[in-house]
XYZ file of C-alpha atoms in Angstrom:
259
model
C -23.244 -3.539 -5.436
C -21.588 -3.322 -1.811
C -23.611 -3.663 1.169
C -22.530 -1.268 4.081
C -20.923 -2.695 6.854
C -21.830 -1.914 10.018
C -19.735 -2.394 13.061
C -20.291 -5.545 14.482
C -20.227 -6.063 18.677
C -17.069 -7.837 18.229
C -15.270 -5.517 15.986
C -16.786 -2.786 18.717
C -14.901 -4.526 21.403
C -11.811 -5.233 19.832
C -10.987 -1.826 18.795
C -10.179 0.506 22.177
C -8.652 -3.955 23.480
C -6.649 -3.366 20.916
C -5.748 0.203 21.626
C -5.325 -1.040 25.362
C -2.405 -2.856 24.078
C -0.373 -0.186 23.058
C 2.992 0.264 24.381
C 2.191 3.761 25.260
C -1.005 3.572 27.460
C 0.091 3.373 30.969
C -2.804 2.402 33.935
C -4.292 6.121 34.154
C -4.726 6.483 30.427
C -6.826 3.362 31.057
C -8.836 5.434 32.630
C -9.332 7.497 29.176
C -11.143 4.562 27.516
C -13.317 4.164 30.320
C -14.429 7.486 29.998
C -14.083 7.582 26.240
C -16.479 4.047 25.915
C -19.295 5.896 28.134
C -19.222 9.410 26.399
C -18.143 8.833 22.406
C -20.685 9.487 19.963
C -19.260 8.039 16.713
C -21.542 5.885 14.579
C -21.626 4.759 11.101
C -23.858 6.351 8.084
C -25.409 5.278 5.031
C -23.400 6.487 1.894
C -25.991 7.839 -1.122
C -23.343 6.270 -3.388
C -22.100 2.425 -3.300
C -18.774 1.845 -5.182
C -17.901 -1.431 -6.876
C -15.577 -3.684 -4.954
C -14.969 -4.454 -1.580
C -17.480 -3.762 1.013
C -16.679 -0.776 3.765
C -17.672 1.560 6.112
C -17.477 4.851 7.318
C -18.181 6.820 10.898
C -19.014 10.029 12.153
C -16.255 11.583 14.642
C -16.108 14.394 16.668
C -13.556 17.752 17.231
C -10.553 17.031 18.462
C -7.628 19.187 19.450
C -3.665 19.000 18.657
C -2.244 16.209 20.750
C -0.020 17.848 23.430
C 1.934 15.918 26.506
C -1.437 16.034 28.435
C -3.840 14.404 25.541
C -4.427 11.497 27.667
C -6.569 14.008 29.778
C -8.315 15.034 26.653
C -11.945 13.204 25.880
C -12.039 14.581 22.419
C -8.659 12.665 21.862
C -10.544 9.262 23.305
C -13.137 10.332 20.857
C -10.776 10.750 17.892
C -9.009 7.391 19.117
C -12.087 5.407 19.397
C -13.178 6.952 15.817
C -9.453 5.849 14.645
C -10.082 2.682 15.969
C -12.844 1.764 14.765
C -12.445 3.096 11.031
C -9.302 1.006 11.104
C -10.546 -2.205 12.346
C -14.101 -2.082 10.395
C -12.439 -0.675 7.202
C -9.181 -2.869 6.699
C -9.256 -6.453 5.878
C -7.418 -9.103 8.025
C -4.292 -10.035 5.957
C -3.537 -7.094 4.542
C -0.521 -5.515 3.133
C -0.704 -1.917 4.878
C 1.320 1.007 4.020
C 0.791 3.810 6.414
C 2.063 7.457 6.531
C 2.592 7.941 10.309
C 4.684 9.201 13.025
C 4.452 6.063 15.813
C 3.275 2.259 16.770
C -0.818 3.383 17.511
C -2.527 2.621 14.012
C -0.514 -0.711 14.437
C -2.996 -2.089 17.404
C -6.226 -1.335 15.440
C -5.061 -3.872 12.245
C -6.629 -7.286 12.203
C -3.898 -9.531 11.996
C -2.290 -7.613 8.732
C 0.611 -9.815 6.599
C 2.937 -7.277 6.800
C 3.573 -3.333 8.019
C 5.164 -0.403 5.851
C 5.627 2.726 7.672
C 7.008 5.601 6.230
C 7.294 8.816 7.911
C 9.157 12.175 6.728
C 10.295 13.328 10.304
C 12.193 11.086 13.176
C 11.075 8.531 14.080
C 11.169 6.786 17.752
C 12.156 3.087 15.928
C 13.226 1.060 19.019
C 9.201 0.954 20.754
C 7.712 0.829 17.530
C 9.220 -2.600 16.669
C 8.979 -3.869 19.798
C 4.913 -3.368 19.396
C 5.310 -5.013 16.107
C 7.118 -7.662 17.436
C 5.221 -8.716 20.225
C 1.583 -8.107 17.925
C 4.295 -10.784 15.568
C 3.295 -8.291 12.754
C 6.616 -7.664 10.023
C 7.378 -4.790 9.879
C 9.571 -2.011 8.132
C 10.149 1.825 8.730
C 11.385 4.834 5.837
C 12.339 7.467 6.671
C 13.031 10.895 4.289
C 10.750 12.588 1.917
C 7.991 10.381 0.225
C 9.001 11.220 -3.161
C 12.820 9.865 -2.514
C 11.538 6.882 -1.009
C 11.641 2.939 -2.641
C 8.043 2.451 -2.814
C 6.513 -0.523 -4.499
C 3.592 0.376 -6.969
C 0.665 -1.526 -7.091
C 1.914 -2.945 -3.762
C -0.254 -2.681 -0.815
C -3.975 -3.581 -0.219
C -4.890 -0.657 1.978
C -3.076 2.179 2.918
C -3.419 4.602 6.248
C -3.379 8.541 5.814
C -4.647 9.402 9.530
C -3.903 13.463 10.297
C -0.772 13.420 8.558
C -1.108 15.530 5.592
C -1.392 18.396 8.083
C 2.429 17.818 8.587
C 3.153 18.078 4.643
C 3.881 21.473 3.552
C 0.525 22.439 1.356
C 2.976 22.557 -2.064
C 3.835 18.804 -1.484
C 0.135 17.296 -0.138
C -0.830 16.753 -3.754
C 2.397 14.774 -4.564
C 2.209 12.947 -1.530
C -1.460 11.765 -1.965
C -0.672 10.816 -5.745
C 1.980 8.815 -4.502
C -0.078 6.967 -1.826
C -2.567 6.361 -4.380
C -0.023 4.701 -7.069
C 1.552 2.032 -3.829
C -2.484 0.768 -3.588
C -3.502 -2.180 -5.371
C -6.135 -1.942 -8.326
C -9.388 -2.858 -6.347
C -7.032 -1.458 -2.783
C -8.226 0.975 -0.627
C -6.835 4.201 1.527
C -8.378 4.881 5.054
C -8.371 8.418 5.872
C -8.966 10.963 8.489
C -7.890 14.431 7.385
C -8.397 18.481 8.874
C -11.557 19.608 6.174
C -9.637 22.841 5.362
C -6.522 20.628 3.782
C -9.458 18.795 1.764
C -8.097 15.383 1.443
C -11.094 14.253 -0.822
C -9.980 16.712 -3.719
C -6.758 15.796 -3.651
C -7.565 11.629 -3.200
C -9.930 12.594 -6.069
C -7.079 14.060 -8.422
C -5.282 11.128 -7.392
C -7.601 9.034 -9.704
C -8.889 7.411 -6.542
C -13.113 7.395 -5.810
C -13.410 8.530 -2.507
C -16.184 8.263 0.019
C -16.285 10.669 2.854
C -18.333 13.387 5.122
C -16.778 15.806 6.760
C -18.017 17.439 10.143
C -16.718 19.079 12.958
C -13.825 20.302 10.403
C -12.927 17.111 9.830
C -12.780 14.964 6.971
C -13.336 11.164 7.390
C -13.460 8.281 4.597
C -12.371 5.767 2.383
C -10.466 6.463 -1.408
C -11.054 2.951 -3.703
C -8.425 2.901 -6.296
C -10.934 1.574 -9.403
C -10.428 -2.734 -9.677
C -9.433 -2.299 -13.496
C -7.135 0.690 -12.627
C -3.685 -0.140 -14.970
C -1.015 -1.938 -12.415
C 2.592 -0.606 -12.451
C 5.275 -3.140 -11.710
C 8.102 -0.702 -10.409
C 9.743 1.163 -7.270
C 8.477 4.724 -7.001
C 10.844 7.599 -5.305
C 14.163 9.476 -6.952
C 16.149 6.672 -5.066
C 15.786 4.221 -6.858
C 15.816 6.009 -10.243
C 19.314 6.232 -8.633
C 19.759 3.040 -8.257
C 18.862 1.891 -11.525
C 20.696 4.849 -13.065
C 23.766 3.728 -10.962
C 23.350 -0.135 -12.072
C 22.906 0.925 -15.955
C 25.938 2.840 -15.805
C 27.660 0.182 -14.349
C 26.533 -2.246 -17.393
C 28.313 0.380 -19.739
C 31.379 0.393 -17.946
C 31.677 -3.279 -18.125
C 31.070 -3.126 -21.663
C 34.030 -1.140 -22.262
């Protein structure tokens, strides 16, 4: 069985350094990590139950409220970031082909040294500073944008994926789809990273998913880690309407050669 991994002094460090980084911190959000370092009260627990596979981690966070122009001034948004951080950094391993459901460049600072970046987003995005981040942190990187289901999504093609208050944003008809599809672009043995409001109940739906999920929830949140089993069945296709399109389009084209 796993052993629980505990956050080390240097992975402790690294995280909020890495969120220093971000393009979008300016000198008196500084000041937010500062004040976030002394006051956050996140640590990490001892799961009852050890899945088989790759080791991990999970940690405690507190309330936080809706980011607004004026987070910055927020220390329950230092909190959450710290939390983010440090699920991110602990949880993820360097070299990693990450897919992440997201709406900017933040999640990109807390990844140790990952092969390559997916992110896919169903409302506009700002691209221009979000590949400039990427470029300068030399990470590759690519952005879709639309609904997840009409997306060109590889199955079976990422090692960890990133789900970090986003289903919030997804209408509660589509969160189910949307997880199951997050869940089939993992790796057999991958793993999801999560951080999700408790009333949407993230775990259910990770569950249904056919993922084995680890998680607490407190202070109305829900925080954890989904394992997609190691001997899970591994689908070598795209995923989304699109390219059922596309191969429609190219079959089609085969007949009318044909004739």
């Amino acid at each position: 069985s796993s052993q629980v991994v505990l956050l080390s002094a240097q992975d402790a460090a690294e995280a909020p350094s890495r969120a220093r980084r971000a393009e979008y911190l300016t000198m008196s959000t500084a000041v937010g990590f500062v004040l976030l370092l002394a006051g956050a009260n996140a640590f990490t627990f001892a799961p009852k139950t050890v899945f088989p596979g790759p080791s991990y981690s999970c940690s405690r966070h507190p309330q936080t409220e809706a980011l607004d122009a004026l987070s910055w001034l927020n220390p329950g948004y230092w909190k959450m970031e710290f939390v983010k951080a440090q699920h991110i950094t602990n949880n993820v391993p360097a070299g990693s082909e990450v897919l992440e459901l997201g709406s900017d460049a933040k999640n990109i600072y807390y990844l140790k040294s990952p092969s390559a970046v997916t992110l896919i987003s169903e409302t506009p995005l700002q691209e221009p500073p979000i590949r400039e981040a990427a470029a300068k942190l030399s990470i590759p990187l690519s952005i879709l944008q639309g609904e997840l289901s009409s997306l060109q999504l590889r199955a079976s093609g990422y090692d960890a994926a990133l789900c970090m208050q986003q289903l919030e944003r997804v209408p509660a008809a589509r969160q189910a789809v949307v997880c199951s599809l997050l869940a089939r672009t993992l790796k057999p043995g991958g793993r999801l990273i999560f951080i999700e409001k408790a009333s949407i109940d993230a775990p259910a739906l990770f569950e249904e998913a056919q993922l084995e999920v680890l998680h607490e929830v407190e202070n109305n949140y829900a925080i954890g880690i989904a394992l997609k089993p190691g001997d899970a069945p591994k689908e070598s296709r795209m995923l989304g309407t699109s390219s059922r399109a596309v191969r429609r389009q190219a079959a089609k084209g085969k007949q009318n050669k044909r004739k």
